[in-house]
Short mmCIF file of C-alpha atoms and ligand atoms in Angstrom, two decimals:
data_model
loop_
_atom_site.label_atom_id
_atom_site.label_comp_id
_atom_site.label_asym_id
_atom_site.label_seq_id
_atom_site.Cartn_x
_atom_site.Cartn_y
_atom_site.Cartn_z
CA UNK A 239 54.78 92.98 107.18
CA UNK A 240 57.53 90.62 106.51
CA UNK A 241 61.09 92.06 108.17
CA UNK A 242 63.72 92.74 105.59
CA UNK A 243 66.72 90.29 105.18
CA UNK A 244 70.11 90.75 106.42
CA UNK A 245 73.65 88.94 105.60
CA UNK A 246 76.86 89.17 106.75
CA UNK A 247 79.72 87.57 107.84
CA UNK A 248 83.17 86.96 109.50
CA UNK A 249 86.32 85.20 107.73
CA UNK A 250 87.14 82.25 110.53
CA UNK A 251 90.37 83.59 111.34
CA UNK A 252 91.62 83.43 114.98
CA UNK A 253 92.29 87.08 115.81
CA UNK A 254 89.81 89.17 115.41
CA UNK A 255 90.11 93.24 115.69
CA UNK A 256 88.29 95.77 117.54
CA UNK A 257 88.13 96.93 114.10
CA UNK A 258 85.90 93.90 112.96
CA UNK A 259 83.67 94.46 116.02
CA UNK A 260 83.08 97.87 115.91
CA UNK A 261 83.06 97.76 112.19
CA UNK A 262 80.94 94.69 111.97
CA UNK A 263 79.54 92.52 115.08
CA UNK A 264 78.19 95.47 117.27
CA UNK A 265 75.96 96.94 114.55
CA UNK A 266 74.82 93.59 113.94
CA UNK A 267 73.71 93.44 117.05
CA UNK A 268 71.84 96.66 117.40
CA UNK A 269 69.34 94.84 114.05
CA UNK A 270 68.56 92.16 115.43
CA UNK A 271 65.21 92.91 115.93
CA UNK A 272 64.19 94.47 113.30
CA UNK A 273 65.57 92.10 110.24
CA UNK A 274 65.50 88.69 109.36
CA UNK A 275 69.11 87.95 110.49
CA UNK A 276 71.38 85.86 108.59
CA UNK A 277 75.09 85.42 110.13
CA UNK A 278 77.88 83.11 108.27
CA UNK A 279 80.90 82.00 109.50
CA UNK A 280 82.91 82.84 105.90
CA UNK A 281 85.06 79.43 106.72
CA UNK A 282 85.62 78.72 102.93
CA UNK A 283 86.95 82.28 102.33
CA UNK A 284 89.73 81.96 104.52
CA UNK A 285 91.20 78.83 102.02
CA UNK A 286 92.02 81.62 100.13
CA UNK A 287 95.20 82.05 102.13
CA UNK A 288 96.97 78.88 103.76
CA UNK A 289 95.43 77.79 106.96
CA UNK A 290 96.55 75.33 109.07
CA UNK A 291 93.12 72.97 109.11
CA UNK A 292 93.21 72.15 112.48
CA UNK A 293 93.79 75.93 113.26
CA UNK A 294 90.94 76.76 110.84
CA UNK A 295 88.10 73.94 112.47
CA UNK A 296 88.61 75.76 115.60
CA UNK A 297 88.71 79.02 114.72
CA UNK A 298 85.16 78.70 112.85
CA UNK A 299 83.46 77.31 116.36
CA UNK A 300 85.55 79.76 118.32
CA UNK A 301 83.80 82.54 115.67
CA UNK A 302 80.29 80.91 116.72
CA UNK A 303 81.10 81.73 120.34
CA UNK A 304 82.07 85.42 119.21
CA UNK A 305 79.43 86.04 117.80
CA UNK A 306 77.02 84.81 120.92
CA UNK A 307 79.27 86.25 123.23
CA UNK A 308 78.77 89.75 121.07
CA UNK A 309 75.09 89.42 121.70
CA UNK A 310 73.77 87.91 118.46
CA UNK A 311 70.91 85.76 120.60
CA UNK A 312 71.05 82.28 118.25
CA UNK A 313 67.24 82.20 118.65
CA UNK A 314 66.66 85.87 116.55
CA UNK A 315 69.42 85.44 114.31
CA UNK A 316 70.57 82.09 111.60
CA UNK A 317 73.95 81.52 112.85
CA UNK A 318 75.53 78.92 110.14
CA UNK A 319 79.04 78.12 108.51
CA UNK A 320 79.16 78.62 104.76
CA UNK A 321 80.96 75.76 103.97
CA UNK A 322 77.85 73.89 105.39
CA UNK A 323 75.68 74.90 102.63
CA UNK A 324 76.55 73.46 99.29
CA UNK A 325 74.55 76.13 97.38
CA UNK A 326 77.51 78.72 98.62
CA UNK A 327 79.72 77.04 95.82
CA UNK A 328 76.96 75.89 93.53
CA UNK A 329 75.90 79.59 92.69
CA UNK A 330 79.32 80.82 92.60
CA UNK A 331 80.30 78.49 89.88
CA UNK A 332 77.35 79.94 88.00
CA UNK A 333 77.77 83.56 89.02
CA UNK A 334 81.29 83.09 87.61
CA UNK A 335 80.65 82.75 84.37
CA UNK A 336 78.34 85.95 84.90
CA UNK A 337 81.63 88.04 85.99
CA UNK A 338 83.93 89.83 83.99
CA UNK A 339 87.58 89.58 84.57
CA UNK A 340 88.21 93.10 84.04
CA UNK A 341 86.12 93.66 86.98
CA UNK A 342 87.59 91.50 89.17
CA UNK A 343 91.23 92.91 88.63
CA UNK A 344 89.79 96.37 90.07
CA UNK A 345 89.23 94.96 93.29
CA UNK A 346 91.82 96.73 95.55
CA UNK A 347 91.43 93.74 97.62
CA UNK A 348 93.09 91.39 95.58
CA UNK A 349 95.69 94.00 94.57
CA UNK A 350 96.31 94.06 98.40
CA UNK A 351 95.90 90.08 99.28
CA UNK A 352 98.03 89.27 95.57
CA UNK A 353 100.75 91.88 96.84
CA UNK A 354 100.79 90.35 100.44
CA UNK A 355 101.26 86.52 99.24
CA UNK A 356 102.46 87.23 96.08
CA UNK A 357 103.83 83.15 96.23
CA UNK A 358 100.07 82.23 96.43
CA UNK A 359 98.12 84.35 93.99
CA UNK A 360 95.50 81.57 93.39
CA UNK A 361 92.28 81.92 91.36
CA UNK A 362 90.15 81.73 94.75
CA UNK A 363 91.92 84.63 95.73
CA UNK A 364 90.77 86.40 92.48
CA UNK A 365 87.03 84.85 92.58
CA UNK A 366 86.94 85.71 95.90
CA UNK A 367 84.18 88.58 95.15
CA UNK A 368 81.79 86.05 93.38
CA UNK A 369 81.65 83.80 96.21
CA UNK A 370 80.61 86.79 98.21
CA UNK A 371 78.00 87.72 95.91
CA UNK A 372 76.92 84.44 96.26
CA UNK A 373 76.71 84.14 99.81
CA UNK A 374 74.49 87.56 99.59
CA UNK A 375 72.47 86.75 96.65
CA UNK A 376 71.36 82.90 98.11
CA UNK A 377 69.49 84.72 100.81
CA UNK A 378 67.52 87.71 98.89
CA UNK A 379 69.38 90.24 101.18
CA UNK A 380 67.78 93.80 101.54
CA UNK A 381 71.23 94.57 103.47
CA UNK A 382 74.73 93.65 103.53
CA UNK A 383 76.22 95.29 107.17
CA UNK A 384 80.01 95.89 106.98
CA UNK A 385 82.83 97.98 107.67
CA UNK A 386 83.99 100.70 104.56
CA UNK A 387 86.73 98.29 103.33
CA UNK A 388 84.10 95.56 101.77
CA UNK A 389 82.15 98.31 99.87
CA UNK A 390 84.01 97.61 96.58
CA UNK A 391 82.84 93.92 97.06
CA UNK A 392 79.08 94.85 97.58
CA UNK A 393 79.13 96.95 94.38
CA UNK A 394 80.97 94.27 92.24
CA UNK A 395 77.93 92.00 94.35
CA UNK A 396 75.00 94.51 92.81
CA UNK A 397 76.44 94.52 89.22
CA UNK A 398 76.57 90.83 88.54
CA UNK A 399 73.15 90.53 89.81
CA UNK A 400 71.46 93.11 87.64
CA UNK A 401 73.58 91.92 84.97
CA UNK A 402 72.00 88.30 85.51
CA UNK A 403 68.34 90.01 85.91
CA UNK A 404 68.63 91.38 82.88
CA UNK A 405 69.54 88.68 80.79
CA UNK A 406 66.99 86.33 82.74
CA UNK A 407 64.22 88.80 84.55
CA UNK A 408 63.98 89.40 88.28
CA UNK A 409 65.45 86.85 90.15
CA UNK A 410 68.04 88.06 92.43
CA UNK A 411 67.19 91.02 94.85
CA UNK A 412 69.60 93.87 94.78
CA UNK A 413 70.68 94.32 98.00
CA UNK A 414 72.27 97.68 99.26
CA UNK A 415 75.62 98.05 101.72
CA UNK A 416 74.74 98.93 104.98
CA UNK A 417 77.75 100.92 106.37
CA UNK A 418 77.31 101.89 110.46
CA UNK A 419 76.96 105.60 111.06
CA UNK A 420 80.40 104.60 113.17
CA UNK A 421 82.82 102.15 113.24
CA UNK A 422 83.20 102.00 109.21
CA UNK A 423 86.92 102.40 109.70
CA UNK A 424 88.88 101.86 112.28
CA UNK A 425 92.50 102.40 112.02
CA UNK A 426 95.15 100.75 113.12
CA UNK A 427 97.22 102.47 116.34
CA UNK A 428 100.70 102.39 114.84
CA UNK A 429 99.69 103.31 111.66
CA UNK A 430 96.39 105.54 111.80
CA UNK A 431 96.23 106.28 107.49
CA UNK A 432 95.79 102.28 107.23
CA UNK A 433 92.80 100.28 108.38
CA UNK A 434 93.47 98.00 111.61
CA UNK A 435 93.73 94.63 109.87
CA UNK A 436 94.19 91.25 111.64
CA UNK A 437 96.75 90.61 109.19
CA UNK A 438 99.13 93.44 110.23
CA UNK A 439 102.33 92.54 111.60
CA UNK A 440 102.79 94.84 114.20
CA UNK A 441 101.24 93.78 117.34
CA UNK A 442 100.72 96.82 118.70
CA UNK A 443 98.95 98.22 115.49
CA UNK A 444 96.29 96.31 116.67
CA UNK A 445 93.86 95.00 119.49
CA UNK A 446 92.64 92.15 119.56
CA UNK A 447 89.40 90.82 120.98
CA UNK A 448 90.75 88.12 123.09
CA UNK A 449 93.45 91.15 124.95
CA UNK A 450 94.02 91.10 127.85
CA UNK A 451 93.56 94.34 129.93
CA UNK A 452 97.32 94.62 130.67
CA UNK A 453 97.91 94.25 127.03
CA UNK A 454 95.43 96.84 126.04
CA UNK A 455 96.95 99.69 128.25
CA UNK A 456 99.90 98.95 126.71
CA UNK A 457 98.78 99.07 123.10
CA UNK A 458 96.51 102.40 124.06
CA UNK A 459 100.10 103.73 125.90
CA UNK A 460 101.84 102.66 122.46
CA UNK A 461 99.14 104.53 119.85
CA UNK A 462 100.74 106.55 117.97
CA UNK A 463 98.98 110.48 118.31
CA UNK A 464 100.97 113.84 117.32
CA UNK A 465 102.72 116.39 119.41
CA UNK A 466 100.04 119.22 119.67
CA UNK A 467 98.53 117.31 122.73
CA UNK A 468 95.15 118.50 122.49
CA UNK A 469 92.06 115.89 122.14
CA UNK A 470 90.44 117.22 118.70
CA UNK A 471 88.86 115.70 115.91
CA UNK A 472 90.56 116.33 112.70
CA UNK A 473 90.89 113.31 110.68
CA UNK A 474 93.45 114.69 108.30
CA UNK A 475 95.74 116.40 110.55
CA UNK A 476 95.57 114.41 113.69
CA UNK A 477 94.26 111.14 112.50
CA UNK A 478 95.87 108.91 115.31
CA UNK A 479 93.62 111.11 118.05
CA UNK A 480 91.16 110.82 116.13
CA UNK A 481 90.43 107.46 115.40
CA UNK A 482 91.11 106.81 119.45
CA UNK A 483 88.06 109.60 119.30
CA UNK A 484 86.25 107.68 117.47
CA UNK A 485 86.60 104.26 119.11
CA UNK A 486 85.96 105.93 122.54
CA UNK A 487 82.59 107.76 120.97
CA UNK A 488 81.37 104.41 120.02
CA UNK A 489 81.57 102.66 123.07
CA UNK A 490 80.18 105.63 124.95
CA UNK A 491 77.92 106.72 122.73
CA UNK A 492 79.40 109.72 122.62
CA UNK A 493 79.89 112.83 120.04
CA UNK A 494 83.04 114.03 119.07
CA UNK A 495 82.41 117.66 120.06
CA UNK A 496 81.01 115.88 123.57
CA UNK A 497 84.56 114.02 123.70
CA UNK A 498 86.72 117.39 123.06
CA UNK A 499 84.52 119.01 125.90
CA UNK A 500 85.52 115.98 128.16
CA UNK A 501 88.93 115.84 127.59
CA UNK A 502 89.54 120.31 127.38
CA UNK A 503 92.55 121.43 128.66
CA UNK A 504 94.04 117.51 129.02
CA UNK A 505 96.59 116.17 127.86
CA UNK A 506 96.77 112.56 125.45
CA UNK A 507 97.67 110.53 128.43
CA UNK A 508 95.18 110.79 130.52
CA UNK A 509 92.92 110.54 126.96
CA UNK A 510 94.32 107.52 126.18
CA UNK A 511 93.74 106.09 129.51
CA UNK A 512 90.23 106.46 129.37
CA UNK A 513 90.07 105.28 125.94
CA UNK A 514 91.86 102.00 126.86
CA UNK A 515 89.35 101.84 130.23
CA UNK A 516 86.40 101.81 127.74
CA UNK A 517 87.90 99.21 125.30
CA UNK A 518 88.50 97.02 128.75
CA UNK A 519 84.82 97.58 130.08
CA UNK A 520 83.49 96.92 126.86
CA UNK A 521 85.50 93.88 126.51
CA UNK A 522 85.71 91.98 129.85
CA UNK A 523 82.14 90.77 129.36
CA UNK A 524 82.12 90.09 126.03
CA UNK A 525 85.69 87.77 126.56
CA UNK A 526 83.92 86.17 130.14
CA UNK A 527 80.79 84.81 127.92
CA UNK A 528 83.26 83.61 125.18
CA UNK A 529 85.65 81.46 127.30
CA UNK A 530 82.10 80.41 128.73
CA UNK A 531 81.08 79.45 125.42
CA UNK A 532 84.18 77.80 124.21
CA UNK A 533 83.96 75.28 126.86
CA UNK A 534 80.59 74.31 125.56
CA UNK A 535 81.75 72.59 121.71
CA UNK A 536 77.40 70.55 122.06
CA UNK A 537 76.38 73.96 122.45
CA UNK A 538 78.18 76.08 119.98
CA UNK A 539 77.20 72.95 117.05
CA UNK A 540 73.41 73.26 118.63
CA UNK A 541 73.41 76.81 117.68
CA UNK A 542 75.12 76.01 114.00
CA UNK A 543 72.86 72.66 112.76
CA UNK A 544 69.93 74.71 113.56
CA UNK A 545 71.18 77.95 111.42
CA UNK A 546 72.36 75.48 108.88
CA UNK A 547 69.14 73.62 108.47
CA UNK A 548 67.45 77.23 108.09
CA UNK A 549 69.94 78.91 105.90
CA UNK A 550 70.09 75.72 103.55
CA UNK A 551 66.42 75.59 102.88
CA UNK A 552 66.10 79.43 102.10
CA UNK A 553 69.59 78.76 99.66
CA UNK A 554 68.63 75.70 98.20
CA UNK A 555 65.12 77.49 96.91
CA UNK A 556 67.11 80.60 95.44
CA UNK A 557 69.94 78.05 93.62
CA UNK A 558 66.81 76.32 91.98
CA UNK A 559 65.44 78.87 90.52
CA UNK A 560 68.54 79.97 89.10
CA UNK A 561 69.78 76.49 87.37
CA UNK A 562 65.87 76.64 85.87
CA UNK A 563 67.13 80.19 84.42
CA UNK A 564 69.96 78.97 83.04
CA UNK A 565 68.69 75.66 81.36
CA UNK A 566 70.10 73.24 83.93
CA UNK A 567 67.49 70.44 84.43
CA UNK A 568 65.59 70.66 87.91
CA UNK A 569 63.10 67.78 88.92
P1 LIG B 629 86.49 90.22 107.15
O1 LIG B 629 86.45 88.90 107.82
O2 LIG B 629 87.78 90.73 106.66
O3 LIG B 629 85.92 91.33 108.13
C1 LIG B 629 84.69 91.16 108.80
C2 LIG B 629 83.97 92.48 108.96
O4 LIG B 629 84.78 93.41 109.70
C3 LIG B 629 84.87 94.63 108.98
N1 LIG B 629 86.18 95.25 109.29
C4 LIG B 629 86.33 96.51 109.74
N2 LIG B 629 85.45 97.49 110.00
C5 LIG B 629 85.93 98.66 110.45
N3 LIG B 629 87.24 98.92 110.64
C6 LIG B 629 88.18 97.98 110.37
N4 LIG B 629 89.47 98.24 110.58
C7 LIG B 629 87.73 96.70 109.90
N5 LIG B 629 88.37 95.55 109.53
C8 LIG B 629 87.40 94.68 109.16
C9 LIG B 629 84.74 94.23 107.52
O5 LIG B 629 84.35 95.30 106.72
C10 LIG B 629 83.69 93.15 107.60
O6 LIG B 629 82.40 93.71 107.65
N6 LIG B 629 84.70 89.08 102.66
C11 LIG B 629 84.32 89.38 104.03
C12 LIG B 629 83.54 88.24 104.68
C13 LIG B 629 82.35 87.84 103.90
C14 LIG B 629 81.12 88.55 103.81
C15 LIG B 629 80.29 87.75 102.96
C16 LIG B 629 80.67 89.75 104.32
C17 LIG B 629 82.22 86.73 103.17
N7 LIG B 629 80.98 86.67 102.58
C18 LIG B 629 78.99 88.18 102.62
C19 LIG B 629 79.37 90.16 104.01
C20 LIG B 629 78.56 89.38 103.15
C21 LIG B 629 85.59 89.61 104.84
O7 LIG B 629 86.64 89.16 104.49
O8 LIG B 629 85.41 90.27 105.99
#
């Protein structure tokens, strides 16, 4: 039986969360086996905001290595930059003109992004979602893994493609959001009612992947929890203890009733040590086989022109079929 499709991806920006991993990369990992992996390096997303370009060519190789150094073996999964493969913009030019407005303007994303840079409100900022869909729809996805806050963007993703099926019959696949049993959200340490976001301004709301040790005891130290000092899960009373809880069930494949067992009668310091002891172990590896990688530039573009080469032929097929649909002339 053929395996069932999968796309996702990662906007090149240089610092990455523990809230994209856990959210993200780590699930990833665990399907390798079982899909048909595709993994982009969203590089033409990030133009969205301003980048600095040398900034933004490193920080797409950099996001190869991540992704490696994560576990995604290159030789299970298509590992390619977007911007690689024309049919990315080709279909979203199309798909455009297959999207309503009035839909786009609900996307709390934008609200957010258009509030944040409200001096840059471009219209890539507001077509963001169709480029998306695009980047789904090129590679008949059964799945789309990804943390809770792109759900909005899958859903806008499954309505333009029915809407396209049924003006031209089947020809996209519908493909469903894959959230992870854990790790949809994880919130930032500061400010546990608010997602950790790369973007966030205060260091210390967030940790980075690249941390260093030091700097995640400090962060862990830092995280804001509430004065009842008792390790419980209760999401709407305690949620800074519990999203530690749930980071540290993650990465020890732990329950949360196993985690308030552990931690019974102690108090949030000694919790928050071993919470920032797991991040570390978890880590360390994962940072030793990226600096590994990053030394290795042949290596890292090895691992891209062969996901490229794969990813464009499987696109290229899809965007065909869709300019017949629409009365474009194909030879
Ligand atoms: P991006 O780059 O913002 O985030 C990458 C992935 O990390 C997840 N994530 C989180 N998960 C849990 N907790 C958090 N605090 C957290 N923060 C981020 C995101 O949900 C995402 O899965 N538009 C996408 C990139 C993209 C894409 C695609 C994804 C472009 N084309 C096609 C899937 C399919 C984005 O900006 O993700």
């Amino acid at each position: 039986m053929e395996k069932k499709v999968i796309l996702s991806g990662i906007q090149a920006t240089g610092n990455l969360t523990l809230g994209n991993y856990l959210g993200a990369l780590n699930n990833w990992v665990k399907m390798q086996d079982e899909y048909d992996c595709y993994y982009m390096i969203a590089d033409l997303h990030t133009l969205t905001v301003r980048n600095d370009p040398e900034e933004l060519r490193k920080n797409t190789l950099n996001l190869i290595a991540l992704y490696v150094a994560a576990g995604l073996d290159p030789d299970k999964n298509t590992i390619f930059i977007q911007s690689h493969i024309p049919a990315h913009t080709q279909l979203s030019w199309i798909l455009n003109c297959y999207t309503y407005m009035g839909e786009l303007n609900r996307m709390t994303q934008f609200k957010d992004k258009a509030a944040k840079h409200a001096d840059n409100i471009n219209s890539g900022l507001f077509t963001y979602p169709v480029l998306m869909a695009s980047d789904i729809l090129l590679y008949n996805a059964d799945l789309v893994p990804v943390g809770e806050d792109q759900k909005q963007h899958l859903e806008i993703t499954r309505d333009i493609a029915e809407r396209f099926n049924s003006i031209y019959g089947d020809t996209f696949k519908i493909p469903e959001v894959y959230i992870g049993e854990v790790g949809a959200r994880i919130m930032g340490l500061q400010n546990p009612t608010a997602k950790m976001s790369k973007s966030a301004k205060d260091p210390m709301d967030k940790i980075l992947l690249t941390d260093s040790s030091e700097d995640i005891r400090k962060k862990l130290k830092r995280a804001v929890t509430d004065s009842e000092n008792c390790v419980r899960f209760d999401k709407e009373n305690k949620p800074g203890v519990s999203n530690l809880m749930g980071i540290y069930g993650i990465i020890k494949n732990k329950t949360m009733d196993k985690i308030e067992e552990e931690f019974k009668g102690k108090g949030y310091g000694e919790f928050k040590n071993a919470v920032a002891e797991a991040i570390i172990e978890r880590l360390e590896p994962l940072q030793n086989r990226y600096n590994e990688l990053i030394e290795n530039p042949d290596k890292l573009k090895a691992i891209y022109e062969k996901g490229d080469k794969k990813a464009e032929e499987k696109a290229n097929n899809i965007l065909k079929n869709v300019y017949r649909k629409v009365g474009l002339i194909v030879d």
